[in-house]
Each structure stands twice: as structure tokens, then as C-alpha cells.
Amino acid sequence: MTTISELHEDAALVVTGPPQWAGELELREAPGPEATLLMMDRQGGAIAFSGKVEYGQGIRSGFSLAIADELDLPLDSVRLILGDTDLVPWDRGTVGSVSTMTVGIQLRRAAATARGALVTLAAEHWAVDEASLATSEGHVFISGEPSRRVSYAELLQGKDLRLPIPEDTTTKRAEDFVFMGKDAPRTDALDRVTGQAKYSQDIVVDGMLHGKVLRAPSYGARPQQIDTAGAERVPGFVMLVRDGDFVGVVCEREDAAEQAVDAIRVRWQEEQNLPSDSDFPAALKEKAKEMIVLREEGSPAEGFAQADHVLEGSYFVPHVANVPMETSTAVASWDGGNLTVWSGDRAPFVVRDELAQALDMSQDQIRVIAPEVGGSFGTKGTVGVAQEAAVLAKAAGRPVRVAHSRSEEFMWGTVRPAALFEIRSGFNADGQIVAWEYTAYHTGDRPQRGQRGADTPYNTPNVRISVADSASPLRTGSYRSLGCAANHFAREIHIDEIAATLNMDPVELRLMNLTHPRLSRVLRQTADRFDWESRRNDSSVGIGVAIGYDAGSFVAECVEVAVRRRNLRVQRVVAGIDCGLVVNPEGVRNQMEGSIVMGMGTALREIVEFDSGRLLNPALSRYRVPRINDTPEIEIVMSGDSTTPSTGAGEPGIVPIAAAIGNAVYAATKTRIRDLPIVPRLG
Amino acid sequence: MELLVNGKSYEVDVDEETTLLAVLRHDLGLTGTKYGCGDGDCGACTVLIDGEAKNSCITPLDSAVGCEITTIEGLAKGGDLHPVQEAFVEHTAFQCAFCTPGFIMSTVALLSRNPQPDDRQIRAALTGNICRCGTYVRILQAAKAAAERLAQKGGE
Ligand code: FES
Ligand code: FES
């Protein structure tokens, strides 16, 4: 394992600064403590450091391209170290799309700082003015005389520079990019297609054993009597660790550990009176906690009194699972009092800090390394398997790996909260919405999840938006866009109901009530590309539209479905996004397509079923995520302009899709969809 | 037991009911083949057994003995990527890429028995593989591009 001092030994130039820079974006948190952001070695190569992790969003590639551009280096001279708490600047985790942007911008500034220093060195070297110099492919040259050049490696010989990023550092303009803004294969593609990329699941360290933890059959169940004799007879059994309700086995092989834990005989005491999925949505309101008013403007009561029409509806989304293809996995290895953990987590510093607290250690005794992460979407923010591996490894005196099986991942990973929405709208005969009352109940205990995207983007004078948390027996947590997609589902279905009530075109009704120029533009462009006007007349299919906002970006989606009884096919999706300046168009398209497919799952079939605290469908054969034969034709429209700062592209695509599909199903069948998932409600 | 993997013969000393996936990953250190479910539901563990795509997580070792097994690590020949691998790179047919080895192996198997599949046949052949990042649009494009590339190569 590389240490930070080894890296420093070989460094001729080190750029330091806080890991985030807000630029024109708003930063909702401190930029983070000063740290090493970039180094150049004596061979002229660059190493950049970030606490973000790669879980599929192409961050390694994106950051590498940005650094190569700012530093004028060949791409293969740029190395990126991600998510290793001993090496990289502190980071709260790869969670918001915006925080990724602020880190990316700061790395560009770090690279620009290094480039500036190299130009200064070259100016001294030739005793010329800096303004007469330019850089390209790892060299500084005299402008107009490309043959008079000196390599970065040469300039850095014998140097030992430490440079903080100057406040006035300027980065390149879009027209000067060599790598950014173009469609390019991911820089990590080769490792991915040859099976060489190492995920947490693939980490093997010398002497490593395999641990498995005894899991309760239902939430809140506690073991009463435990007979471990069977486990000890399994070939390859090494030891059993018991501490209160925690029981773990350690074996030579993973399959042996599974057998051993299965051979433990337990009498469980299960919790009584836990709700089942069939108790929802009623349970959401019954168990509601404090109602928080997010926005109140005008007088909804007066608005309703004056409106030509008043419409009420309630909407429901069930708990859905993240289902990353790689299950949560960690390897823990002790060296005296120091602990190293490889954990496929999107927040290695959070894992480190939670481990320190749980194990009563100081943070600097723990190193957490995030290898490649096989999908996250919001889950894997927990310390679970990492702590279990650490406890078992300590007991065994050897490194131990703990990996969730698929059913453990379903049960002990996190799910997106279920939510209930009650909407009351008042509108005039011409389509103008004059009053809007929105009340949402999301399970879970983090209000910001359910609040995200709850506010209406439509321009309505009398508004009241309120959101309450509610209880769930499941482990609720983050999910792509948090509660934003759920809130959008309810609102955008209701908007469609308004259009239907007035017999108005749903695109027109939306445009009429929107004053946000970027949202209107993305809707117009998307509907045009979809050919909305003429598709409306095709009676063999249903078409639907929905819009939304998330992570600073704006989206609109038009879909076409064909419905034959319970057979619902989403045939075509046109999705528009305005995420400002697009640094990596291929990456934006890829993320949008992925969000749409993921959102289709929640729209069509996904639901976590449970009864009395037990999961009923913790398997991929019974929890139906989208497969390739569900995949529609997807076209992405980018409607942003390059003078607007870049905003998130990984989450917004999921926000309107379920409502767009629901609205298309209505157009095709006149069945109004107010609850998800849709397929079980058809025919 | 003797196992033939990627043209190499290995002697493994494990219980014969051990899954092929466990042997590949644990005993042979071939971690390119992934565990996604262990139930045959996701295709992350797909390998070729005598040219056919199989879920190694539900294949007992003894049933693979005497067969030629190919994993993702054995696909590139002498440093040259297989055309299916090339197509996946060109179309960025992945995000986290955890599913990628499985999809590539399933596509290789499809193209070897049906070099010119249509859209429906590709979907049918790959429906046992799950990509939770939802990169199916690209996977379809990559599979089509790989078929074209193989056809060109064959014609040369
Ligand atoms: S791991 Fe074999 S099919 Fe999922
Ligand atoms: S790319 Fe992540 S599961 Fe397919």
C-alpha cells in the first residue's frame, strides 16, 4: 500500500488547498480543510487526490480529462487517487451531484496552478517573459516556435515546490479544451472490460479469512437460544465470535462461512405488531411525526374560493430498494492497533469516523480505502459490514472479509422511503393554477430526504407545501434523488389530472403555468423532439409528459407506451436536460439513460414487500428490476447553454419518469395511475 | 479435480459441490467473474462452458470438469481485445461496470451461435443479465456493433 510520505518523496511540486471550490455555485457546506490536491513527480506526471469514489458516474475519467486539459498533459500522465482516507483530502462522501462539481472545479484550479508554476520555471529557464510561452502535451514552448520547448520533467528536476492555489487562478475556457466537452471513451474502460478492475468484492489480502454474521429473520428480532455446535463441524471453520446478540463465524472460505452460519440453530424472539406493506399508505398518516411547512405564500383558502375548479387527489409510492449489483463488502486488516479497511462505500471518511467511534479508536488509527464501487445509488452509506469485518478480524488475528449475500443486501441495505401525498389544487377554466396545497408523508427520520423536490416549480400565487416524516419498520435511507422523484411523481400526475379536467393539452398547460425560463425551454425542446403534436393523434399508443428539477438542473420527459391488459411496454422516451455547461456529453447521456431505466423500475414493478418485519421478496427473481427487454428507445436532448455553470446530471433524469409513464398509461387506457407500481394495477 | 480454464489446466482440491463461481474467484483468483445474487437471477457470474453462457454461481464444480471454461480474463488474445470487449469500450456500455463481464460473456456466446442477431434476439439472449446502472441502451448498441465487427473480420 502506498503511503502519503512515499508519494511526497517523489513529488517535485505539490499543490494544496481546500478540496472544494464553489465558483459560481452555492456551497452549502464548508469547503473542507487544506490538503494536498495535486502532485507532480520528477517524470512530469501528475497525481490528483479526491475523497470522491468511483461508483459508475465516471468521476475518475471526468477528473482525469479535466486535469489533463488544465495542465496540458497527455491523458496517460495523469493518475487519480480516490477515496483513500490516508491519502486524499477529507470528503463527506460522493453524495450530491453538486459537491462533485465543486471538487472537480477545485482540481482544475489545482492543475492550473501547477501549469502556471511550470510556465514560470520555463520563463526563468529561457529568461523570457511568461506571456510569450505556451504549453502542450507535457511541454512548455515559446509561442509560435513549437520546436523551442522544454519538458515538464526537465523543468521539475531538483525542484521541491509547495504551492497553495492562488485566489485568482483562472481555468481554461471551453473553446480551449482538448479533452473536455467531447465524447471520449472512459479512461478506465480497459480494466472494466477485461475483468481487471478491483471492486471491494475482489480485494484479497494475505491470510484473509471469510466472515458471515448471523442475521435476524425480521427487523427487531433477538436471539433467545443459540446452538452453535453445527457451525463448528463445518470443514474450514476457524472460530465463532459472540458478543451479546452479535454472532459471527470465521472460516477459511466464504462458502464454508455461509454453511456454518446456516448451521447455527436459533430460537428467535420476533417483534410483535410490526406493520406490513399492506398497511401502507394508511400507516404513513397514522405514524406521522411533526408536519413541517416548507413554504406558505398568499392564501390558499382564498385561492380555492376564487378558482373555477378545485381538484383533490392522493398518491402513493411504496418502499423501493437500491439494489446495487455489487452487494456491500468490506475487508478488515489489523496491524497492531492500526486498522485498514477496504470498503465498497461512497463515503470512506464517514466509515472511518463511525468505525473510530464504534471501536473506540482515534481516526488516525484507521485507514479506509474505497476500491471501485459496483453501484450505490444512495445505499452503502453505512458502516455495517466494515465494522463486522473489523470485529471478526481482531478476534481471528487475521484479515477478514464480510460480504452481504443478495438477500442480506435487500434486508440490511437501505430502501427509499414510502410516501403518501395529498394534493389540492384550484385552477381557472383557462388552465391557470391559482391555489396549491401539498402535503407529503415520507417514511424515515431525515426530513431533508422527503423535502427534496416537494416545492412546486409552477408559478402559483397561493401555495402551502408541507412535509412530515413517518415511521417505517424497514431501514430507510438515501436513494437516487432522495425523495425528489417521489414528490415529482405525485405533483406531475396531479398536473396531468388538471389538464384532463379541462381537456387541455398537458404540455400547453404546463407551459402556461411555468415562468422559469430554463424549465420552459427544456420542456419545449423535449416535446418538439418527441414530436408531441403529431404523436397525440396516434391512438394505438399513449403518450405522457412530466417535468422536474433536481441538483440544480431542469428536466422534461415525454414517453410513449403501449398497453395490452397487464402488458405495459414503454416504447420510447425523449428526455431533455438543462445541466448548464456540459463537460462530458457522453457521460450526461449515460447518466440520464441510467436514471430513466432505474425510474422505470419504480414505475412499473418495484415494491419491497414485507409482513410483520420480514421481507417477502428479497431476491432478484421476486423484486423485479428493469431488464434489457424492458428497455425503450431513449433519446437525450441537451438544452443548457455553456455560459451557465455545470450542475448535476446523475439524478435529475429519474425525477419525472414515473409520472410521465403514469400519464401515458392514462392516455392509453383512461386508467388514472395514482399509486406505484403500475403494472400490478393494470388489467 | 482438474479444471480447464482459459486454456490452462488447474488442479483444485475442493468439495465437488462447490460452485464454479467460488472456485474461479477463491481458488483460481479469477475475480473478473462477479457475484451478484448466487441464485441464477442476475448473470453477473456468467462464464462460457464449452462456448455456452452459464451462470457459474449455480453450476456445481463437478458438472464443469472436463469442459472448456472461459472467463472474462481469457477473452483478450495476446493483448488484443475481443471484438465484443472493443464494442463495450467504444459505446461506454457501462457505468459501474460490475455487470460488464457477465454481459460481455453472454454477448460472446450469442454471437458465436448467431453471428447476425436482430434486436429481439439480442434482448432475449441478454435478459438474464441485470445492469442496475441501466446502461441497456448502450449494451444493445455494443452488441450490434460487435456483430458487425465480427462479420467484417470474418469477411476479410
Ligand atoms: S451471481 Fe450468478 S446469476 Fe447472479
Ligand atoms: S454498469 Fe453498473 S450494473 Fe451495469
PDB file of N, CA and C and ligand atoms in Angstrom, chain A residues 325 620, chain B residues 21 34-46 55-58 128, ligand 1:
ATOM      1  N   MET A 325     -25.590  -3.680  -7.993  1.00  0.00           N
ATOM      2  CA  MET A 325     -25.244  -5.044  -8.418  1.00  0.00           C
ATOM      3  C   MET A 325     -24.174  -5.660  -7.531  1.00  0.00           C
ATOM      4  N   LEU A 620     -33.782 -11.289  -6.573  1.00  0.00           N
ATOM      5  CA  LEU A 620     -33.953 -10.598  -7.849  1.00  0.00           C
ATOM      6  C   LEU A 620     -35.003 -11.250  -8.731  1.00  0.00           C
TER       7      LEU A 620
ATOM      8  N   LEU B  21     -18.363 -20.679  -9.523  1.00  0.00           N
ATOM      9  CA  LEU B  21     -18.042 -19.282  -9.211  1.00  0.00           C
ATOM     10  C   LEU B  21     -17.070 -19.206  -8.033  1.00  0.00           C
ATOM     11  N   LYS B  34     -18.154 -12.060 -11.449  1.00  0.00           N
ATOM     12  CA  LYS B  34     -18.702 -11.431 -10.243  1.00  0.00           C
ATOM     13  C   LYS B  34     -19.817 -12.228  -9.587  1.00  0.00           C
ATOM     14  N   TYR B  35     -19.976 -11.993  -8.301  1.00  0.00           N
ATOM     15  CA  TYR B  35     -21.142 -12.473  -7.553  1.00  0.00           C
ATOM     16  C   TYR B  35     -22.172 -11.363  -7.501  1.00  0.00           C
ATOM     17  N   GLY B  36     -23.376 -11.622  -7.983  1.00  0.00           N
ATOM     18  CA  GLY B  36     -24.426 -10.610  -7.881  1.00  0.00           C
ATOM     19  C   GLY B  36     -25.609 -11.099  -7.068  1.00  0.00           C
ATOM     20  N   CYS B  37     -25.840 -12.433  -7.056  1.00  0.00           N
ATOM     21  CA  CYS B  37     -27.023 -12.932  -6.345  1.00  0.00           C
ATOM     22  C   CYS B  37     -26.868 -14.359  -5.856  1.00  0.00           C
ATOM     23  N   GLY B  38     -26.070 -15.156  -6.546  1.00  0.00           N
ATOM     24  CA  GLY B  38     -25.901 -16.546  -6.136  1.00  0.00           C
ATOM     25  C   GLY B  38     -27.096 -17.431  -6.436  1.00  0.00           C
ATOM     26  N   ASP B  39     -28.104 -16.873  -7.079  1.00  0.00           N
ATOM     27  CA  ASP B  39     -29.344 -17.607  -7.321  1.00  0.00           C
ATOM     28  C   ASP B  39     -29.623 -17.851  -8.799  1.00  0.00           C
ATOM     29  N   GLY B  40     -28.742 -17.429  -9.675  1.00  0.00           N
ATOM     30  CA  GLY B  40     -29.017 -17.562 -11.103  1.00  0.00           C
ATOM     31  C   GLY B  40     -29.943 -16.483 -11.637  1.00  0.00           C
ATOM     32  N   ASP B  41     -30.105 -15.398 -10.906  1.00  0.00           N
ATOM     33  CA  ASP B  41     -31.076 -14.368 -11.302  1.00  0.00           C
ATOM     34  C   ASP B  41     -30.471 -13.171 -12.031  1.00  0.00           C
ATOM     35  N   CYS B  42     -29.142 -12.995 -12.023  1.00  0.00           N
ATOM     36  CA  CYS B  42     -28.616 -11.700 -12.466  1.00  0.00           C
ATOM     37  C   CYS B  42     -27.547 -11.768 -13.552  1.00  0.00           C
ATOM     38  N   GLY B  43     -26.914 -12.908 -13.747  1.00  0.00           N
ATOM     39  CA  GLY B  43     -25.938 -13.049 -14.824  1.00  0.00           C
ATOM     40  C   GLY B  43     -24.578 -12.431 -14.568  1.00  0.00           C
ATOM     41  N   ALA B  44     -24.342 -11.863 -13.383  1.00  0.00           N
ATOM     42  CA  ALA B  44     -23.034 -11.248 -13.113  1.00  0.00           C
ATOM     43  C   ALA B  44     -21.914 -12.283 -13.148  1.00  0.00           C
ATOM     44  N   CYS B  45     -22.273 -13.536 -12.943  1.00  0.00           N
ATOM     45  CA  CYS B  45     -21.285 -14.613 -12.821  1.00  0.00           C
ATOM     46  C   CYS B  45     -21.138 -15.399 -14.112  1.00  0.00           C
ATOM     47  N   THR B  46     -21.642 -14.845 -15.231  1.00  0.00           N
ATOM     48  CA  THR B  46     -21.670 -15.616 -16.482  1.00  0.00           C
ATOM     49  C   THR B  46     -20.273 -15.955 -16.994  1.00  0.00           C
ATOM     50  N   ASN B  55     -24.520 -19.467 -15.807  1.00  0.00           N
ATOM     51  CA  ASN B  55     -24.345 -18.789 -14.529  1.00  0.00           C
ATOM     52  C   ASN B  55     -23.467 -19.662 -13.629  1.00  0.00           C
ATOM     53  N   SER B  56     -22.256 -19.228 -13.396  1.00  0.00           N
ATOM     54  CA  SER B  56     -21.334 -20.082 -12.644  1.00  0.00           C
ATOM     55  C   SER B  56     -21.735 -20.214 -11.177  1.00  0.00           C
ATOM     56  N   CYS B  57     -22.589 -19.312 -10.690  1.00  0.00           N
ATOM     57  CA  CYS B  57     -22.970 -19.375  -9.274  1.00  0.00           C
ATOM     58  C   CYS B  57     -23.885 -20.542  -8.970  1.00  0.00           C
ATOM     59  N   ILE B  58     -24.524 -21.100 -10.008  1.00  0.00           N
ATOM     60  CA  ILE B  58     -25.399 -22.256  -9.765  1.00  0.00           C
ATOM     61  C   ILE B  58     -24.886 -23.477 -10.532  1.00  0.00           C
ATOM     62  N   GLY B 128     -31.187 -12.401 -19.081  1.00  0.00           N
ATOM     63  CA  GLY B 128     -30.785 -12.981 -17.798  1.00  0.00           C
ATOM     64  C   GLY B 128     -29.718 -12.180 -17.083  1.00  0.00           C
TER      65      GLY B 128
HETATM   66  S1  FES C   1     -24.448 -14.289  -9.338  1.00  0.00           S
HETATM   67 FE1  FES C   1     -24.928 -15.862 -10.651  1.00  0.00          FE
HETATM   68  S2  FES C   1     -26.729 -15.243 -11.569  1.00  0.00           S
HETATM   69 FE2  FES C   1     -26.384 -13.718 -10.083  1.00  0.00          FE
END
